[in-house]
Coordinates of C-alpha atoms and ligand atoms in Angstrom, one line a residue:
M18 CA 10.6 22.8 14.4
Q19 CA 7.2 21.1 14.1
N20 CA 5.2 21.0 17.4
G21 CA 8.4 21.5 19.3
F22 CA 9.6 17.9 18.7
G23 CA 11.7 18.3 15.6
S24 CA 10.8 16.1 12.6
V25 CA 9.8 12.5 11.9
I26 CA 12.0 10.7 9.4
L27 CA 12.1 7.3 7.9
R28 CA 15.0 5.6 9.7
G29 CA 14.8 2.4 7.7
I30 CA 12.6 0.5 5.3
G31 CA 12.2 -3.1 4.2
S32 CA 10.0 -5.4 2.3
Y33 CA 9.1 -9.0 1.7
T34 CA 7.3 -10.8 -1.2
P35 CA 6.7 -14.5 -1.3
S36 CA 8.9 -16.5 -3.7
R37 CA 6.0 -18.2 -5.6
V38 CA 5.4 -16.3 -8.9
L39 CA 2.0 -16.5 -10.7
T40 CA 2.3 -15.5 -14.3
N41 CA -0.3 -14.2 -16.7
D42 CA 0.0 -17.4 -18.8
E43 CA -0.8 -19.5 -15.7
L44 CA -3.9 -17.3 -15.1
S45 CA -4.9 -17.8 -18.7
A46 CA -5.2 -21.5 -18.0
M47 CA -7.5 -20.8 -15.0
V48 CA -9.9 -18.2 -16.4
D49 CA -10.9 -16.7 -19.8
T50 CA -8.1 -14.1 -20.1
S51 CA -4.7 -13.7 -21.9
D52 CA -1.3 -12.3 -21.2
E53 CA -2.0 -9.7 -23.9
W54 CA -5.2 -8.5 -22.2
I55 CA -3.7 -8.3 -18.7
R56 CA -0.5 -6.5 -19.8
S57 CA -2.2 -4.0 -22.1
R58 CA -5.1 -3.2 -19.7
T59 CA -3.2 -3.2 -16.4
G60 CA 0.6 -3.4 -17.0
I61 CA 0.9 -6.5 -14.8
R62 CA 3.1 -9.4 -16.0
E63 CA 3.2 -11.5 -12.8
R64 CA 2.4 -11.4 -9.1
R65 CA 3.6 -13.1 -5.9
I66 CA 1.4 -15.6 -4.0
A67 CA 1.9 -16.6 -0.4
E68 CA 1.9 -20.3 0.6
R69 CA -1.4 -21.6 2.0
D70 CA 0.0 -21.6 5.6
E71 CA 1.8 -18.3 5.2
T72 CA -0.2 -15.6 6.9
T73 CA -0.3 -11.8 6.6
S74 CA 1.5 -11.5 10.0
D75 CA 4.2 -13.8 8.6
L76 CA 4.7 -11.5 5.6
A77 CA 4.6 -8.4 7.9
T78 CA 7.1 -9.9 10.3
K79 CA 9.6 -10.7 7.5
A80 CA 9.3 -7.1 6.0
A81 CA 9.7 -5.7 9.5
R82 CA 12.9 -7.6 10.2
E83 CA 14.4 -6.0 7.1
A84 CA 13.3 -2.5 8.1
I85 CA 14.6 -3.0 11.6
K86 CA 18.0 -4.2 10.3
E87 CA 18.2 -1.3 7.8
A88 CA 17.4 1.3 10.5
G89 CA 19.8 -0.3 13.0
V90 CA 17.4 0.0 15.9
D91 CA 17.2 -2.3 18.9
L92 CA 13.8 -4.0 19.3
A93 CA 13.6 -2.3 22.7
E94 CA 13.7 1.1 21.1
I95 CA 10.4 0.5 19.2
D96 CA 7.5 1.9 21.2
L97 CA 4.6 1.8 18.7
L98 CA 3.4 -0.7 16.1
I99 CA 0.8 -0.1 13.5
V100 CA -0.2 -2.6 10.7
A101 CA -2.3 -1.5 7.7
T102 CA -4.2 -4.4 6.2
I103 CA -7.5 -5.5 4.7
T104 CA -6.4 -9.2 5.0
P105 CA -5.7 -9.7 8.7
D106 CA -4.9 -13.2 9.9
M107 CA -8.3 -13.2 11.5
P108 CA -11.0 -10.6 12.3
F109 CA -9.5 -10.2 15.8
P110 CA -7.1 -9.9 17.6
S111 CA -5.2 -7.5 15.4
T112 CA -2.5 -8.6 13.1
A113 CA -0.3 -6.0 14.8
C114 CA -0.6 -8.0 18.1
L115 CA 0.5 -11.2 16.3
V116 CA 3.4 -9.4 14.7
Q117 CA 4.5 -7.9 18.0
S118 CA 4.7 -11.4 19.5
K119 CA 6.5 -12.9 16.4
L120 CA 9.1 -10.1 16.5
G121 CA 9.6 -10.3 20.2
L122 CA 8.8 -6.6 20.7
G123 CA 8.0 -5.2 24.1
R124 CA 4.4 -4.7 25.5
I125 CA 4.0 -1.6 23.3
P126 CA 0.7 -0.4 21.8
A127 CA -0.1 -2.4 18.7
F128 CA -3.1 -2.0 16.4
D129 CA -4.3 -2.4 12.9
I130 CA -5.8 0.3 10.7
E131 CA -8.0 -0.5 7.7
A132 CA -7.9 2.0 4.8
A133 CA -7.3 -0.5 2.0
C134 CA -4.7 0.7 -0.6
S135 CA -4.3 4.0 1.3
G136 CA -3.6 2.1 4.5
F137 CA 0.2 2.7 4.6
L138 CA -0.2 6.4 4.2
Y139 CA -3.0 6.6 6.8
A140 CA -0.8 4.5 9.2
T141 CA 2.4 6.6 8.7
E142 CA 0.3 9.8 9.3
I143 CA -1.1 8.3 12.6
A144 CA 2.5 7.3 13.6
T145 CA 3.9 10.7 12.7
S146 CA 1.3 12.5 14.7
M147 CA 1.8 10.2 17.7
I148 CA 5.6 10.8 17.6
K149 CA 5.1 14.5 17.3
S150 CA 2.8 14.4 20.3
G151 CA 6.0 13.7 22.3
N152 CA 4.6 10.4 23.7
Y153 CA 6.4 8.0 21.3
K154 CA 9.8 8.0 19.7
T155 CA 10.2 5.1 17.3
A156 CA 7.3 3.5 15.4
L157 CA 7.2 0.4 13.3
V158 CA 4.6 0.9 10.5
I159 CA 3.8 -2.0 8.2
G160 CA 1.5 -2.5 5.1
A161 CA 0.9 -6.2 4.6
E162 CA -1.6 -8.2 2.5
K163 CA -2.4 -11.7 1.6
L164 CA -4.9 -10.7 -1.1
S165 CA -4.8 -14.2 -2.6
S166 CA -6.8 -15.3 0.5
I167 CA -9.8 -13.2 -0.6
T168 CA -9.4 -13.5 -4.4
D169 CA -12.1 -15.3 -6.4
W170 CA -9.9 -17.4 -8.7
E171 CA -12.9 -17.9 -11.0
D172 CA -13.5 -14.1 -11.5
R173 CA -11.3 -12.9 -14.4
T174 CA -12.2 -9.2 -13.7
T175 CA -10.4 -9.3 -10.3
C176 CA -8.1 -12.4 -10.0
V177 CA -5.6 -11.0 -12.5
L178 CA -5.0 -7.8 -10.5
F179 CA -3.8 -8.7 -7.0
G180 CA -0.8 -10.1 -5.3
D181 CA 0.7 -10.7 -1.8
G182 CA 3.5 -8.9 0.0
A183 CA 4.5 -6.6 2.8
G184 CA 6.5 -3.4 3.3
A185 CA 7.7 -2.0 6.6
A186 CA 9.2 1.3 7.8
I187 CA 10.8 2.5 11.0
L188 CA 9.8 6.1 11.8
G189 CA 11.8 8.1 14.3
R190 CA 12.2 11.6 15.7
V191 CA 15.1 13.9 14.8
E192 CA 15.8 17.5 16.0
T193 CA 16.5 18.7 12.4
P194 CA 13.6 20.8 11.3
D195 CA 11.6 20.4 8.1
V196 CA 12.8 17.0 7.0
G197 CA 11.1 13.6 6.7
F198 CA 7.3 13.5 6.8
I199 CA 6.7 17.1 6.0
G200 CA 3.1 16.9 4.7
N201 CA 0.1 14.6 4.5
L202 CA -3.5 14.8 3.4
M203 CA -6.1 12.1 3.6
G204 CA -9.8 11.7 2.7
A205 CA -12.6 9.3 2.3
D206 CA -16.0 9.0 0.6
G207 CA -18.1 6.3 2.1
K208 CA -20.9 6.9 -0.5
E209 CA -18.7 4.9 -2.9
A210 CA -18.1 2.0 -0.5
H211 CA -20.0 -0.4 -2.7
L212 CA -17.6 0.0 -5.6
L213 CA -14.9 -2.2 -3.9
N214 CA -15.6 -4.5 -1.0
M215 CA -15.8 -7.9 0.5
P216 CA -19.6 -8.3 1.3
A217 CA -19.7 -11.0 3.9
G218 CA -18.0 -12.1 7.1
G219 CA -18.8 -9.0 9.1
S220 CA -21.9 -8.0 11.1
A221 CA -23.9 -7.0 8.0
R222 CA -23.7 -10.5 6.4
Q223 CA -22.5 -13.1 8.9
A224 CA -20.7 -16.1 7.5
S225 CA -23.1 -18.8 6.5
Q226 CA -23.3 -21.7 4.0
E227 CA -25.2 -19.3 1.8
T228 CA -22.6 -16.5 1.9
V229 CA -19.8 -19.1 1.2
A230 CA -21.8 -20.7 -1.7
S231 CA -22.5 -17.3 -3.3
G232 CA -18.9 -16.2 -3.1
Q233 CA -19.5 -13.3 -0.8
H234 CA -16.2 -13.8 1.1
F235 CA -14.3 -12.7 -2.0
L236 CA -13.2 -9.2 -3.0
K237 CA -15.7 -7.5 -5.4
M238 CA -14.9 -4.5 -7.6
Q239 CA -16.6 -2.4 -10.2
G240 CA -13.2 -1.8 -11.9
N241 CA -14.0 0.9 -14.4
H242 CA -15.8 3.2 -11.8
V243 CA -12.9 2.8 -9.4
F244 CA -10.5 3.5 -12.3
K245 CA -12.1 6.9 -13.0
S246 CA -12.3 7.9 -9.3
A247 CA -8.7 6.9 -8.8
V248 CA -7.4 9.1 -11.6
R249 CA -9.4 12.1 -10.5
V250 CA -8.8 11.9 -6.7
M251 CA -5.1 10.9 -6.9
S252 CA -4.3 13.9 -9.1
Q253 CA -6.4 16.2 -7.0
C254 CA -4.7 15.3 -3.7
A255 CA -1.3 15.3 -5.3
L256 CA -1.8 18.8 -6.7
E257 CA -3.2 20.0 -3.4
I258 CA -0.3 18.8 -1.3
L259 CA 2.2 20.4 -3.7
E260 CA 0.3 23.7 -3.5
R261 CA 0.1 23.6 0.3
H262 CA 3.9 23.3 0.5
N263 CA 4.6 25.8 -2.3
L264 CA 6.2 23.2 -4.5
S265 CA 5.8 22.6 -8.2
A266 CA 5.9 19.3 -10.1
D267 CA 9.5 20.1 -11.0
D268 CA 10.5 20.0 -7.4
I269 CA 9.5 16.3 -7.0
T270 CA 12.4 13.9 -7.6
I271 CA 10.2 10.8 -7.6
V272 CA 6.5 9.9 -7.2
I273 CA 5.7 6.6 -5.6
P274 CA 2.0 5.9 -6.5
H275 CA -0.2 3.1 -5.4
Q276 CA 0.5 0.3 -7.8
A277 CA -2.9 -0.7 -9.3
N278 CA -2.7 -0.1 -13.0
T279 CA -0.1 1.5 -15.4
R280 CA -2.9 3.3 -17.2
I281 CA -4.0 5.0 -14.0
I282 CA -0.4 6.1 -13.3
E283 CA 0.0 7.4 -16.9
A284 CA -3.1 9.5 -16.5
L285 CA -1.9 10.8 -13.1
A286 CA 1.5 11.7 -14.7
G287 CA -0.3 13.6 -17.4
R288 CA -2.4 15.6 -15.0
L289 CA 0.6 16.4 -12.7
G290 CA 2.9 17.3 -15.6
I291 CA 5.5 14.9 -14.3
G292 CA 7.2 12.5 -16.8
M293 CA 6.8 8.8 -16.3
D294 CA 10.5 8.5 -15.8
R295 CA 10.0 10.2 -12.4
F296 CA 7.4 7.6 -11.3
K297 CA 8.3 4.4 -9.6
I298 CA 6.5 1.4 -11.1
N299 CA 6.8 -2.2 -10.0
L300 CA 3.3 -3.5 -10.5
D301 CA 4.5 -5.4 -13.6
R302 CA 6.2 -7.8 -11.1
F303 CA 3.9 -7.6 -8.0
G304 CA 0.4 -6.6 -9.2
N305 CA -1.7 -4.6 -6.8
T306 CA -0.7 -5.5 -3.2
S307 CA -3.1 -2.9 -1.6
A308 CA -1.6 -1.5 1.7
A309 CA 1.8 -3.1 0.9
S310 CA 2.2 -1.5 -2.5
I311 CA 3.6 1.8 -1.6
P312 CA 6.1 0.6 1.0
I313 CA 7.4 -2.2 -1.3
A314 CA 7.8 0.4 -4.1
L315 CA 9.5 2.9 -1.8
D316 CA 11.9 0.2 -0.5
E317 CA 12.8 -0.7 -4.1
A318 CA 13.3 2.9 -5.2
W319 CA 15.5 3.6 -2.1
R320 CA 17.6 0.4 -2.6
N321 CA 18.0 1.2 -6.3
G322 CA 19.5 4.6 -5.5
R323 CA 16.6 6.6 -6.9
I324 CA 16.3 8.8 -3.7
K325 CA 19.0 11.0 -2.3
S326 CA 19.4 13.4 0.6
G327 CA 17.4 16.6 0.0
D328 CA 15.0 15.0 -2.5
Y329 CA 11.3 15.5 -2.3
V330 CA 9.4 12.2 -2.6
L331 CA 5.6 12.2 -3.2
L332 CA 3.6 9.2 -2.2
V333 CA 0.0 9.0 -3.4
A334 CA -2.6 6.3 -2.8
F335 CA -6.2 5.4 -3.5
G336 CA -8.4 2.5 -2.6
A337 CA -11.5 0.9 -1.1
G338 CA -13.7 3.0 1.1
L339 CA -13.2 4.9 -1.0
T340 CA -10.1 6.4 0.6
W341 CA -7.1 8.4 -0.6
A342 CA -4.0 10.0 0.7
A343 CA -0.9 11.9 -0.3
T344 CA 2.3 12.2 1.7
L345 CA 5.3 14.4 1.1
L346 CA 8.7 13.4 2.3
K347 CA 11.9 15.4 2.2
W348 CA 14.7 12.8 2.4
P349 CA 17.0 13.7 5.3
Ligands
LIG414 O1 -6.3 -0.8 -5.6 C1 -7.6 -0.2 -5.5 C2 -7.9 0.5 -6.7 N1 -8.2 -0.4 -7.8 C3 -8.0 0.1 -9.0 O2 -7.5 1.1 -9.1 C4 -8.4 -0.8 -10.1 C5 -9.1 0.2 -11.1 N2 -9.6 -0.5 -12.3 C6 -8.8 -1.0 -13.3 O3 -7.6 -1.1 -13.2 C7 -9.5 -1.4 -14.5 O4 -10.9 -1.0 -14.5 C8 -9.5 -3.0 -14.8 C9 -8.1 -3.4 -15.1 C10 -10.0 -3.7 -13.5 C11 -10.4 -3.3 -15.9 O5 -10.0 -2.6 -17.1 P1 -11.1 -1.8 -17.9 O6 -10.4 -1.3 -19.1 O7 -11.8 -0.8 -17.0 O8 -12.1 -2.9 -18.4 P2 -13.7 -3.1 -18.1 O9 -13.9 -3.5 -16.7 O10 -14.4 -1.9 -18.7 O11 -14.0 -4.4 -19.1 C12 -13.8 -4.3 -20.5 C13 -14.0 -5.7 -21.0 C14 -15.3 -6.4 -20.5 O12 -15.8 -7.1 -21.6 P3 -17.1 -6.6 -22.5 O13 -18.1 -6.4 -21.5 O14 -16.6 -5.3 -23.1 O15 -17.3 -7.7 -23.4 C15 -14.7 -7.3 -19.5 O16 -15.6 -8.5 -19.3 O17 -12.9 -6.5 -20.7 C16 -13.4 -7.7 -20.1 N3 -12.5 -8.2 -19.1 C17 -11.5 -9.1 -19.4 N4 -11.1 -9.7 -20.5 C18 -10.1 -10.5 -20.5 C19 -12.4 -7.9 -17.8 N5 -11.4 -8.6 -17.2 C20 -10.8 -9.3 -18.2 C21 -9.7 -10.2 -18.2 N6 -9.4 -10.8 -19.4 N7 -9.0 -10.5 -17.1

């Protein structure tokens, strides 16, 4: 028993991605790039793009409905809602409050957390701890992004990488010990904040004609620096969580990594000594969807029958902040 309240398990998971597909060939007509460059440097073939009037809370709500259906829970059972996003509908109120209203949930606590691509793992750890406190029983945790709304479609170094989508999970308490969310570690290094950010629109650089004209409301990234940190930090935290739980790489049935770049995942696989066949990859179809990437991939892996009762599943993420996280699940 953990903290006297049993374990926290995933009762259901769901995802939603917009129907509009943006291919590498279409991008090649917009900026100086090619399908060959994008596929060989990133592994991405296409990504999904939301409609102009489709918001992050719309994507989140659709993913949440799938997870709620899958879990078979009544709306009234859900007593906590957390949304992880860096592309909220607006700076405030939180996207979680908008989702609460769209779903018709009760007057439960609803808040956003921002940890970029690590956001879903940060959010599930917060929900797990709140459930283990005994004060909450059933949490809806969502990772949702409309990254197309902060993408500079004239910057070839970033616009080929990102996509839109959402993934959602219902977390609940069971009395069975040592199943579900059995381990997590998280970290951040704010000294590297400048490597990946959106410079304007906050209190540091308020929106002005000048910030708009100079493109400061778009995502900026020093890709190769982020790449190196991603490989180092994701492998370190994955190895550390295995060690903490006395597990070896062979014990892990499947790794669900943040979907940023196939080359990052290949380097991670090499450092962990886990074959690529035990990694879930769907970035070829969705690109990098930041906080939505892990729940969308986990949902697919689960629906495709790649996870069975008793399996150890390792989730590992890395993103702006810089932030990172690893979560270990034992499937109930
Ligand atoms: O989700 C948060 C975490 N994010 C990530 O993990 C992203 C990590 N970074 C990456 O995935 C890679 O760094 C990128 C895919 C973004 C870039 O790949 P790279 O191998 O690191 O390329 P680079 O930035 O070192 O650029 C190499 C060359 C440059 O040209 P020069 O200076 O060598 O002439 C770039 O201008 O590739 C050029 N380039 C492109 N060429 C064609 C950059 N983007 C493109 C492009 N098409 N789209």
